[in-house]
Structures are given as structure tokens and as C-alpha cells.
Tab-separated table of C-alpha atoms in Angstrom:
chain	number	residue	atom	x	y	z
A	1	MET	CA	6.611	72.366	-27.563
A	2	GLN	CA	5.159	69.292	-25.841
A	3	THR	CA	6.619	68.039	-22.575
A	4	TRP	CA	7.200	64.358	-22.001
A	5	GLN	CA	4.128	64.251	-19.690
A	6	SER	CA	2.014	65.639	-22.516
A	7	ARG	CA	3.405	63.062	-24.927
A	8	VAL	CA	2.668	60.239	-22.479
A	9	SER	CA	-0.912	61.512	-22.046
A	10	LEU	CA	-1.345	61.711	-25.802
A	11	ALA	CA	0.010	58.183	-26.292
A	12	VAL	CA	-2.248	56.750	-23.559
A	13	MET	CA	-5.358	58.422	-24.964
A	14	LEU	CA	-4.633	57.395	-28.557
A	15	LEU	CA	-3.817	53.820	-27.561
A	16	THR	CA	-7.005	53.580	-25.466
A	17	LEU	CA	-9.309	55.012	-28.131
A	18	ILE	CA	-7.788	53.029	-31.015
A	19	ALA	CA	-7.874	49.756	-29.054
A	20	THR	CA	-11.475	50.455	-28.027
A	21	THR	CA	-12.369	51.175	-31.652
A	22	ALA	CA	-10.830	47.914	-32.866
A	23	LEU	CA	-12.549	45.740	-30.239
A	24	LEU	CA	-15.962	47.394	-30.553
A	25	ALA	CA	-15.783	47.191	-34.339
A	26	ARG	CA	-14.989	43.482	-34.118
A	27	PHE	CA	-17.806	42.685	-31.664
A	28	GLY	CA	-20.223	45.017	-33.423
A	29	THR	CA	-19.604	43.614	-36.898
A	30	GLU	CA	-20.153	40.012	-35.780
A	31	ASP	CA	-23.293	40.853	-33.796
A	32	PHE	CA	-24.734	43.026	-36.562
A	33	ALA	CA	-24.229	40.235	-39.089
A	34	HIS	CA	-24.729	37.062	-37.052
A	35	ALA	CA	-26.541	37.712	-33.723
A	36	LEU	CA	-29.519	35.356	-33.274
A	37	THR	CA	-31.974	37.989	-32.037
A	38	PHE	CA	-33.120	41.399	-33.239
A	39	PRO	CA	-31.913	43.062	-29.986
A	40	GLY	CA	-28.551	41.400	-30.616
A	41	ARG	CA	-28.378	42.956	-34.078
A	42	ILE	CA	-29.301	46.333	-32.567
A	43	THR	CA	-26.497	45.902	-30.046
A	44	GLY	CA	-24.113	45.244	-32.938
A	45	ALA	CA	-25.270	48.432	-34.680
A	46	VAL	CA	-24.824	50.437	-31.471
A	47	LEU	CA	-21.308	49.062	-31.008
A	48	LEU	CA	-20.418	50.025	-34.580
A	49	VAL	CA	-21.701	53.573	-34.004
A	50	VAL	CA	-19.681	53.815	-30.785
A	51	ALA	CA	-16.618	52.449	-32.613
A	52	LEU	CA	-16.964	55.221	-35.199
A	53	THR	CA	-17.346	57.764	-32.391
A	54	THR	CA	-14.209	56.588	-30.603
A	55	LEU	CA	-12.294	56.618	-33.893
A	56	LEU	CA	-13.321	60.229	-34.453
A	57	GLY	CA	-12.398	60.866	-30.825
A	58	ALA	CA	-8.870	59.560	-31.512
A	59	ALA	CA	-8.614	61.880	-34.517
A	60	GLY	CA	-9.875	64.722	-32.334
A	61	VAL	CA	-7.258	64.001	-29.675
A	62	LEU	CA	-4.502	64.031	-32.291
A	63	ASP	CA	-5.699	67.325	-33.764
A	64	HIS	CA	-6.339	68.930	-30.373
A	65	TRP	CA	-2.820	68.123	-29.128
A	66	VAL	CA	-0.755	68.376	-32.321
A	67	ARG	CA	-2.228	69.963	-35.431
A	68	HIS	CA	-4.823	72.447	-34.084
A	69	SER	CA	-6.558	72.620	-37.468
A	70	PHE	CA	-10.136	72.204	-36.226
A	71	ALA	CA	-11.631	74.561	-33.652
A	72	TYR	CA	-13.837	71.936	-32.058
A	73	SER	CA	-11.421	68.997	-32.080
A	74	GLY	CA	-11.319	69.127	-28.282
A	75	LEU	CA	-15.089	68.626	-28.153
A	76	VAL	CA	-14.828	65.681	-30.556
A	77	ALA	CA	-12.073	64.195	-28.377
A	78	LEU	CA	-14.190	64.647	-25.240
A	79	ILE	CA	-17.280	63.003	-26.758
A	80	GLY	CA	-15.226	60.104	-28.123
A	81	SER	CA	-13.489	59.588	-24.776
A	82	PHE	CA	-16.788	59.658	-22.882
A	83	ALA	CA	-18.379	57.172	-25.321
A	84	ALA	CA	-15.384	54.863	-24.857
A	85	LEU	CA	-15.624	55.170	-21.062
A	86	LEU	CA	-19.345	54.384	-20.923
A	87	THR	CA	-19.134	51.445	-23.328
A	88	ASN	CA	-16.004	49.937	-21.795
A	89	VAL	CA	-17.545	50.054	-18.320
A	90	LEU	CA	-20.785	48.392	-19.494
A	91	ILE	CA	-18.876	45.657	-21.322
A	92	LEU	CA	-16.647	45.127	-18.281
A	93	VAL	CA	-19.722	44.679	-16.074
A	94	GLU	CA	-21.124	42.129	-18.531
A	95	MET	CA	-17.836	40.208	-18.662
A	96	VAL	CA	-17.503	40.070	-14.888
A	97	ARG	CA	-21.101	38.884	-14.596
A	98	ASP	CA	-21.092	36.201	-17.302
A	99	GLY	CA	-17.620	35.707	-18.731
A	100	ASP	CA	-15.068	33.012	-17.997
A	101	SER	CA	-12.025	34.711	-19.522
A	102	LYS	CA	-9.646	36.565	-17.211
A	103	TRP	CA	-7.775	38.263	-20.041
A	104	PHE	CA	-10.725	40.171	-21.514
A	105	PRO	CA	-11.940	41.673	-18.188
A	106	THR	CA	-8.370	42.766	-17.462
A	107	LEU	CA	-8.145	44.364	-20.901
A	108	PHE	CA	-11.464	46.211	-20.565
A	109	ALA	CA	-10.628	47.296	-17.023
A	110	ALA	CA	-7.458	48.876	-18.434
A	111	LEU	CA	-9.453	50.455	-21.288
A	112	SER	CA	-12.017	51.788	-18.794
A	113	ALA	CA	-9.234	53.359	-16.735
A	114	GLY	CA	-7.618	54.745	-19.881
A	115	SER	CA	-10.958	56.161	-21.063
A	116	ALA	CA	-11.524	57.822	-17.693
A	117	TRP	CA	-8.012	59.275	-17.900
A	118	ALA	CA	-8.774	60.587	-21.400
A	119	VAL	CA	-12.044	62.246	-20.304
A	120	VAL	CA	-10.363	64.014	-17.379
A	121	THR	CA	-7.308	65.025	-19.413
A	122	VAL	CA	-9.313	66.443	-22.324
A	123	TRP	CA	-11.701	68.257	-19.954
A	124	ARG	CA	-8.770	69.984	-18.240
A	125	THR	CA	-7.666	71.564	-21.521
A	126	SER	CA	-10.591	74.001	-21.395
A	127	VAL	CA	-12.458	72.470	-24.307
A	128	VAL	CA	-14.575	74.885	-26.339
A	129	ILE	CA	-18.192	73.663	-26.215
A	130	PRO	CA	-20.626	75.487	-28.523
A	131	ALA	CA	-24.248	75.365	-27.313
A	132	PRO	CA	-23.372	73.513	-24.085
A	133	LYS	CA	-27.002	72.637	-23.322
A	134	ARG	CA	-27.463	70.895	-26.675
A	135	VAL	CA	-24.233	68.993	-26.312
A	136	ALA	CA	-25.160	67.962	-22.771
A	137	ALA	CA	-28.591	66.825	-23.974
A	138	ALA	CA	-27.036	64.770	-26.799
A	139	VAL	CA	-24.601	63.108	-24.383
A	140	ILE	CA	-27.374	62.322	-21.900
A	141	VAL	CA	-29.651	60.883	-24.586
A	142	SER	CA	-26.892	58.706	-26.049
A	143	SER	CA	-25.964	57.488	-22.562
A	144	VAL	CA	-29.571	56.599	-21.789
A	145	ILE	CA	-29.857	54.703	-25.091
A	146	ALA	CA	-26.667	52.772	-24.380
A	147	VAL	CA	-27.708	51.880	-20.824
A	148	ALA	CA	-31.255	50.992	-21.946
A	149	ASN	CA	-29.916	48.698	-24.676
A	150	PHE	CA	-27.583	47.038	-22.164
A	151	GLY	CA	-30.426	46.549	-19.700
A	152	TYR	CA	-32.796	45.206	-22.334
A	153	GLN	CA	-30.259	42.745	-23.695
A	154	ASN	CA	-29.029	41.515	-20.306
A	155	LEU	CA	-32.010	41.904	-17.978
A	156	TYR	CA	-35.274	41.752	-19.881
A	157	VAL	CA	-34.475	39.341	-22.715
A	158	PRO	CA	-33.278	36.430	-20.499
A	159	TYR	CA	-36.471	36.614	-18.437
A	160	GLN	CA	-39.055	37.398	-21.115
A	161	ARG	CA	-42.127	35.226	-21.372
A	162	GLU	CA	-41.120	31.737	-22.437
A	163	THR	CA	-42.584	29.905	-25.403
A	164	ARG	CA	-43.158	26.158	-25.199
A	165	PRO	CA	-44.083	23.662	-27.913
A	166	LEU	CA	-46.623	20.963	-27.107
A	167	ILE	CA	-46.500	17.164	-27.402
A	168	THR	CA	-49.740	15.251	-27.880
A	169	LEU	CA	-50.243	11.486	-27.748
A	170	SER	CA	-53.139	9.611	-29.294
A	171	MET	CA	-53.791	5.878	-29.580
A	172	GLY	CA	-55.336	4.092	-32.505
A	173	LYS	CA	-57.406	0.912	-32.505
A	174	ALA	CA	-55.608	-2.257	-31.446
A	175	VAL	CA	-55.082	-4.729	-34.316
A	176	LEU	CA	-54.784	-8.532	-33.961
A	177	SER	CA	-52.196	-10.548	-35.846
A	178	LYS	CA	-53.367	-13.130	-38.371
A	179	ASP	CA	-52.696	-16.025	-36.018
A	180	ARG	CA	-54.414	-14.110	-33.168
A	181	LYS	CA	-51.427	-14.709	-30.932
A	182	ALA	CA	-50.368	-11.091	-30.763
A	183	PHE	CA	-51.749	-7.589	-31.194
A	184	SER	CA	-50.390	-4.122	-31.888
A	185	VAL	CA	-51.406	-0.670	-30.667
A	186	PRO	CA	-50.540	2.306	-32.929
A	187	VAL	CA	-49.507	5.493	-31.116
A	188	ASP	CA	-49.408	8.880	-32.841
A	189	ILE	CA	-47.024	11.527	-31.493
A	190	THR	CA	-47.347	15.164	-32.580
A	191	LEU	CA	-44.986	18.005	-31.714
A	192	ARG	CA	-46.525	21.448	-32.353
A	193	ASN	CA	-44.526	24.652	-32.112
A	194	SER	CA	-47.109	27.433	-32.180
A	195	GLY	CA	-44.653	30.076	-30.928
A	196	SER	CA	-42.488	32.528	-32.840
A	197	VAL	CA	-39.155	30.848	-31.990
A	198	GLY	CA	-37.601	27.690	-33.423
A	199	PHE	CA	-36.158	24.915	-31.258
A	200	TYR	CA	-33.288	22.464	-31.570
A	201	VAL	CA	-34.312	18.897	-30.709
A	202	LEU	CA	-31.608	17.632	-28.375
A	203	GLY	CA	-33.268	14.320	-27.603
A	204	THR	CA	-36.615	12.519	-27.612
A	205	GLU	CA	-37.907	9.278	-26.177
A	206	PHE	CA	-41.088	7.227	-26.283
A	207	HIS	CA	-41.685	4.372	-23.929
A	208	ALA	CA	-44.489	2.018	-22.996
A	209	MET	CA	-44.918	0.589	-19.507
A	210	GLY	CA	-46.806	-2.627	-18.822
A	211	LEU	CA	-48.991	-2.430	-15.691
A	212	ARG	CA	-50.448	-5.232	-13.612
A	213	VAL	CA	-53.611	-4.084	-11.834
A	214	PRO	CA	-55.313	-7.032	-10.121
A	215	LEU	CA	-58.511	-6.431	-8.171
A	216	SER	CA	-58.699	-7.068	-4.444
A	217	PRO	CA	-61.581	-9.381	-3.381
A	218	ARG	CA	-62.389	-6.976	-0.538
A	219	ASP	CA	-62.017	-3.308	0.290
A	220	ARG	CA	-58.442	-2.276	0.947
A	221	LEU	CA	-57.550	-0.940	4.392
A	222	ARG	CA	-56.543	2.616	5.263
A	223	GLN	CA	-52.947	1.547	5.940
A	224	GLN	CA	-52.695	0.153	2.408
A	225	TRP	CA	-53.742	3.557	1.055
A	226	ARG	CA	-51.015	5.138	3.129
A	227	ASP	CA	-48.474	2.676	1.745
A	228	ASP	CA	-49.571	3.522	-1.797
A	229	ALA	CA	-49.299	7.258	-1.106
A	230	GLU	CA	-45.761	6.874	0.223
A	231	GLN	CA	-44.727	5.465	-3.157
A	232	TRP	CA	-45.571	8.789	-4.861
A	233	SER	CA	-42.339	10.367	-3.631
A	234	ARG	CA	-40.235	7.380	-4.675
A	235	SER	CA	-41.253	6.889	-8.299
A	236	SER	CA	-42.056	8.871	-11.427
A	237	GLU	CA	-45.267	6.847	-11.697
A	238	VAL	CA	-48.159	8.064	-9.555
A	239	ASN	CA	-50.808	5.382	-9.143
A	240	PRO	CA	-54.196	6.368	-7.715
A	241	LEU	CA	-55.437	5.371	-4.296
A	242	SER	CA	-58.056	2.730	-5.038
A	243	ARG	CA	-60.540	0.798	-2.962
A	244	ARG	CA	-60.128	-2.402	-5.010
A	245	GLU	CA	-57.337	-1.946	-7.596
A	246	VAL	CA	-53.884	-3.115	-6.508
A	247	HIS	CA	-51.405	-1.135	-8.622
A	248	GLN	CA	-47.966	-2.650	-9.015
A	249	PRO	CA	-44.792	-0.960	-10.332
A	250	GLY	CA	-44.758	-0.687	-14.103
A	251	GLU	CA	-42.315	-2.626	-16.273
A	252	LEU	CA	-40.707	-1.323	-19.443
A	253	VAL	CA	-42.257	-2.868	-22.554
A	254	GLU	CA	-40.706	-0.739	-25.304
A	255	ALA	CA	-38.585	2.404	-25.670
A	256	GLU	CA	-37.196	4.328	-28.652
A	257	PRO	CA	-36.444	7.859	-29.912
A	258	TRP	CA	-39.226	9.330	-32.029
A	259	MET	CA	-37.340	12.233	-33.675
A	260	PRO	CA	-33.663	12.466	-34.722
A	261	GLN	CA	-31.535	14.362	-32.208
A	262	GLY	CA	-29.825	17.472	-33.510
A	263	GLN	CA	-32.724	18.351	-35.809
A	264	TRP	CA	-35.001	21.329	-35.210
A	265	ILE	CA	-38.603	22.413	-35.427
A	266	GLU	CA	-39.211	25.903	-36.750
A	267	ALA	CA	-41.721	28.446	-35.486
A	268	SER	CA	-45.366	27.621	-36.348
A	269	ASP	CA	-44.305	24.151	-37.503
A	270	THR	CA	-45.587	20.652	-36.697
A	271	PHE	CA	-43.895	17.252	-36.609
A	272	ALA	CA	-45.923	14.027	-36.494
A	273	THR	CA	-44.964	10.359	-36.387
A	274	ARG	CA	-46.607	7.006	-35.659
A	275	LEU	CA	-45.110	4.224	-33.563
A	276	VAL	CA	-46.476	0.721	-33.062
A	277	VAL	CA	-46.269	-1.272	-29.818
A	278	GLN	CA	-46.720	-5.043	-30.148
A	279	LEU	CA	-47.609	-7.451	-27.334
A	280	PRO	CA	-48.467	-11.177	-27.157
A	281	MET	CA	-52.085	-12.062	-26.449
A	282	ASP	CA	-51.048	-13.837	-23.269
A	283	THR	CA	-49.310	-10.753	-21.865
A	284	PRO	CA	-49.621	-10.602	-18.078
A	285	TYR	CA	-50.364	-6.871	-18.139
A	286	ASP	CA	-53.799	-5.363	-17.597
A	287	GLN	CA	-52.892	-1.905	-18.899
A	288	VAL	CA	-50.222	-0.195	-20.974
A	289	ALA	CA	-49.118	3.376	-20.212
A	290	PHE	CA	-47.552	5.427	-23.008
A	291	TYR	CA	-45.142	8.342	-22.470
A	292	ALA	CA	-43.374	10.731	-24.851
A	293	THR	CA	-40.793	13.338	-23.861
A	294	ALA	CA	-38.510	15.782	-25.646
A	295	SER	CA	-35.574	17.932	-24.601
A	296	LEU	CA	-35.327	21.161	-26.622
A	297	ALA	CA	-33.246	24.354	-26.766
A	298	ARG	CA	-34.311	27.693	-28.253
A	299	LYS	CA	-32.631	28.612	-31.536
A	300	ASP	CA	-32.372	32.263	-30.492
A	301	ARG	CA	-30.325	31.393	-27.385
A	302	LEU	CA	-27.598	29.165	-28.840
A	303	VAL	CA	-26.166	27.674	-32.015
A	304	LEU	CA	-25.868	23.884	-32.062
A	305	GLN	CA	-22.817	22.888	-34.090
A	306	PRO	CA	-23.645	19.638	-35.924
A	307	PRO	CA	-23.433	16.781	-35.662
A	308	LEU	CA	-24.825	15.698	-32.290
A	309	ASN	CA	-22.741	12.530	-32.206
A	310	PHE	CA	-22.923	9.349	-30.167
A	311	VAL	CA	-19.788	9.296	-27.997
A	312	ALA	CA	-20.149	6.526	-25.404
A	313	ASN	CA	-22.411	4.251	-23.416
A	314	SER	CA	-22.644	3.905	-19.657
A	315	TRP	CA	-21.727	0.217	-19.528
A	316	ASP	CA	-18.308	0.885	-21.028
A	317	GLY	CA	-16.104	0.968	-17.955
A	318	HIS	CA	-13.691	3.465	-19.529
A	319	GLN	CA	-16.448	6.030	-20.160
A	320	ALA	CA	-18.621	5.680	-17.077
A	321	THR	CA	-18.476	8.611	-14.663
A	322	GLY	CA	-19.652	8.832	-11.062
A	323	LEU	CA	-23.288	9.593	-11.859
A	324	LEU	CA	-23.455	6.948	-14.553
A	325	LYS	CA	-21.973	4.360	-12.199
A	326	GLU	CA	-24.712	5.160	-9.690
A	327	ASP	CA	-27.287	4.678	-12.444
A	328	GLN	CA	-25.716	1.324	-13.279
A	329	LYS	CA	-26.253	0.180	-9.709
A	330	ARG	CA	-29.969	0.985	-10.100
A	331	GLY	CA	-30.168	-0.909	-13.380
A	332	VAL	CA	-30.276	2.208	-15.575
A	333	ASP	CA	-28.162	2.333	-18.750
A	334	SER	CA	-27.394	5.369	-20.905
A	335	LEU	CA	-26.417	6.265	-24.444
A	336	ILE	CA	-24.402	9.495	-24.524
A	337	TYR	CA	-24.407	12.090	-27.317
A	338	ARG	CA	-22.387	15.314	-27.462
A	339	ALA	CA	-21.988	18.428	-29.639
A	340	ARG	CA	-20.430	21.894	-29.389
A	341	VAL	CA	-22.714	24.862	-28.775
A	342	HIS	CA	-22.008	28.518	-29.535
A	343	GLU	CA	-23.327	31.598	-27.744
A	344	ASN	CA	-25.937	33.853	-29.332
A	345	ASN	CA	-23.734	36.982	-29.319
A	346	ALA	CA	-20.110	37.799	-30.067
A	347	LEU	CA	-19.249	39.112	-26.591
A	348	ASP	CA	-20.202	35.877	-24.836
A	349	GLU	CA	-18.686	33.780	-27.621
A	350	TYR	CA	-15.270	35.396	-27.086
A	351	THR	CA	-15.313	35.717	-23.297
A	352	ARG	CA	-16.866	32.384	-22.249
A	353	ASP	CA	-15.112	29.030	-22.377
A	354	PRO	CA	-16.400	26.578	-25.031
A	355	ARG	CA	-19.593	24.802	-23.991
A	356	PHE	CA	-20.823	21.370	-25.039
A	357	VAL	CA	-24.286	19.877	-24.857
A	358	THR	CA	-24.376	16.319	-23.543
A	359	VAL	CA	-27.534	14.249	-24.016
A	360	TYR	CA	-28.096	11.149	-21.883
A	361	TRP	CA	-30.666	8.719	-23.338
A	362	LYS	CA	-31.492	6.650	-20.241
A	363	PHE	CA	-33.374	3.360	-20.098
A	364	GLY	CA	-34.004	0.598	-17.588
A	365	PRO	CA	-36.688	-1.766	-16.264
A	366	GLN	CA	-38.543	1.186	-14.683
A	367	GLY	CA	-38.775	3.296	-17.852
A	368	ALA	CA	-36.801	5.673	-20.073
A	369	ASP	CA	-35.840	9.338	-19.995
A	370	VAL	CA	-33.741	12.001	-21.735
A	371	ILE	CA	-31.448	14.271	-19.681
A	372	THR	CA	-29.415	17.158	-21.119
A	373	SER	CA	-26.496	19.153	-19.774
A	374	ILE	CA	-24.657	22.181	-21.216
A	375	ALA	CA	-21.269	22.713	-19.613
A	376	ARG	CA	-17.574	23.125	-20.202
A	377	GLN	CA	-15.526	20.120	-21.234
A	378	GLY	CA	-15.158	17.790	-18.250
A	379	GLU	CA	-17.922	19.455	-16.180
A	380	GLN	CA	-20.953	17.841	-17.797
A	381	ASP	CA	-21.570	15.568	-14.799
A	382	ARG	CA	-21.214	18.263	-12.138
A	383	VAL	CA	-24.358	18.581	-10.028
A	384	LEU	CA	-25.706	22.133	-10.338
A	385	SER	CA	-27.329	24.114	-7.575
A	386	GLY	CA	-30.897	25.344	-8.039
A	387	ALA	CA	-29.718	28.847	-8.951
A	388	GLU	CA	-27.175	27.494	-11.457
A	389	GLN	CA	-29.807	25.277	-13.060
A	390	ARG	CA	-32.253	28.187	-13.430
A	391	GLU	CA	-29.519	30.368	-14.954
A	392	LEU	CA	-28.599	27.587	-17.397
A	393	VAL	CA	-32.217	27.073	-18.456
A	394	SER	CA	-32.709	30.831	-18.918
A	395	ARG	CA	-29.481	31.427	-20.846
A	396	TYR	CA	-29.939	28.629	-23.378
A	397	GLY	CA	-33.734	28.400	-23.437
A	398	LEU	CA	-33.835	24.744	-22.386
A	399	VAL	CA	-37.283	23.163	-22.407
A	400	ASP	CA	-38.340	19.673	-21.312
A	401	LEU	CA	-41.679	18.495	-22.687
A	402	ILE	CA	-43.637	15.555	-21.275
A	403	ALA	CA	-46.766	13.844	-22.558
A	404	GLY	CA	-48.402	10.996	-20.699
A	405	PRO	CA	-49.226	8.717	-19.210
A	406	GLN	CA	-51.854	7.745	-21.746
A	407	LEU	CA	-53.431	4.551	-20.469
A	408	ARG	CA	-54.798	1.722	-22.604
A	409	THR	CA	-56.729	-1.090	-20.928
A	410	LEU	CA	-55.982	-4.473	-22.518
A	411	TRP	CA	-58.925	-6.531	-21.302
A	412	ASP	CA	-60.976	-5.940	-24.451
A	413	VAL	CA	-58.130	-7.090	-26.698
A	414	LYS	CA	-57.166	-10.149	-24.652
A	415	SER	CA	-60.789	-11.301	-24.542
A	416	GLN	CA	-60.802	-11.723	-28.336
A	417	ARG	CA	-58.713	-14.903	-28.262
């Protein structure tokens, strides 16, 4: 006849193993069916196998304590309890490291303690272990596989060799208008993804900068070179040190997106487009510099929930935040787009707070740019530390591509008047 202590132990073990089975089956099923990477699918399969093991362990506990119909039910209970302990501890470590939820770590801490209690309790019942060396070898091998899978998924995969698409810019021949009062320069932009991973296109921009480069009638002095060099740390434009050319700050001539945001480019795919920049023949500029940039995110690191909608602009006083107000003081305006993103595995999806990608399409007299941020609601403008920024880039596979400047001298065109 069972004592009340024995009944409590039985209830704790059954509750722990059944709860572990339910949670692992839920995570495993979603990862096996929907994880974005092959290692993620393998993790789902492993979790399903462990869920089956813990379910058999619960049946073993019940038979070992109550029915006594199977001679090795104690061994089954011990293996199921150990599998639950190992898996619960690994998941707890992952949640503490990356999760935002406080409820899930508390739950898995309780399940880890319950699993440890089950292992010790079953072991104390003098479990019959046939061929102990084989059983020990099987337990060791399964433990190594579980730990190796955890390490691969959480250590190697985030820091594997990155893949980067490539933007190329090429200029066509300038064409005069019929009245010879204006001319246009065609610019071809090509985005090539030669890697094995697709990318979401969060934002793109093309802009042209007009440059005045008068020539000095005499050699420029050493102090003027020093003054030019000091400007390198103050501007995104880096003009060369020149004996006769006097480079002045560029002025925005034209800016526009060149690919719809929220679209994607698949592996081994290419996207090409042509833009045309028009200028009057009497333009004061000597050169035009062309730039093209793109902000991307790897499709195996996140799921972008469409659509990537326009939500605000920086000159709306009700929407402007601290950073945007600072930009306004510098003459920089922004269009703001936002969409929900989902994690690439079920565990992170359930244990991390919802994240949103915010895309800032910035433009002003000194040029244009695209800035992206992935953060919780209300934290998109928080300034990240260097370590936080690196972790964000690694987790979501963020890539910023830049092409340019491609310079086009205008003297040959303007001389055709």
C-alpha cells in the first residue's frame, strides 16, 4: 500500500513528465513543420523524439509504482526522466540567454527541478538495468547528440560565414533633349544574390549628388590639404586631396527608392532596373556622383509579416521622436515604414516579445540613406551599444549594401550647347 509520500512523488513525476511531453511536442511540431533552416527542422525532430521518450517515461513511472506489469518499467521511467532533465535544462539555458518572457523560464526551471527529482527518486528504487554498459552507452550518445544539436543551433549557426548580395552601378551615355536645354543620364542598378540564402528587401535608395569642383589658379597650400582631410571625419563624402581641384560639399540632385520595400530576392537571383537623372544644360555642377544602397535581412533568420506599411513622417509633430527631431534640426527628413517580424524557430517565437522592423527612408540637402531597426514596440529609437548592434545583426542576418560613388563628369555634355 502506498504512503502519502509515495503518492506525492508519483504525482510530481507524472505531472513533470506529462507537462514536459506537451511542451516539447508543441515546440517540436512547429519547428519540424515551419522552422526556416534545416538545423531548425532537425531540432524539431529531436524535440519530438524526446517528447515520445518522456511520454514513455511517464507510462513507465505509472507502471513501476502502481501496476508492476513490465519488468523493465523502472528503466523506462529512468531514461524518460533523464531525457526530460537534460532537455529542460538546455531549453532553460536558451530562454535565460535569449528570451524575454519571465513565465516560461520559471516554468522550465520548475520542470528541470521536477525532472531532477524524478531521476533521483526512480534511481533510489533499485531499478533493474539489463546490460548496464549498453544502456550507459545509449544514454551518453543521446546526451552528446542533444548537446551537439543545441551547440550547433545556438553557437555555430549565428556566427557561420555570412553571405552578401552585391549592388552594381553603371552609367549609360548622356542624351540631350530636343531643345538642347537639358540632358539625361541613364543609370542601371543591378542587385545580384549569388549565395544560397534569400533576402527580404527592407529598403532601398538611389541618390545623385551634384558636385562643384572649380580649379585653383595656383597650387594649393599644405594647410588647405589639412583642412580638406579634416572634413573626412565629418561627412559621408570623402573628397581627394588635390593640388588644383577645390572640392565643395555635394548637393542632393535626385533621390528615390529603386526596389519596393517588403519584397525579396531569392538565392541565385538577380534584380535589375534603370533610372534616369535629368539636369538643365546650365547646371552649375561639374560632376554628378551616383549612389545606391539597400538594407536587407536574411530569410532564414526571420519572417517578415506583410505588408511593410508607411506609418508616419518625421515632420509630423505628433510622430517625431527624439532622434527624428535631431535630424530635423540638421535638415534631414524621414519617411517611416513598419512591419511585424517573427522569429525563425518556435522557442524564440514563444519566449521573446513581439519585434517590429522600422525602416527610416532619410533625405536632405546632403544626400539620402536607409536605416533599419528591429526592436520591441516603443524601443525602435533606442540607441544600441556596439555589442547589442552586433547581436541584432547576427540574429536577424541584417545586411547593408552600398554602391558608389560613381562619378560622371559633365563638361563634355555642357560643351555641346
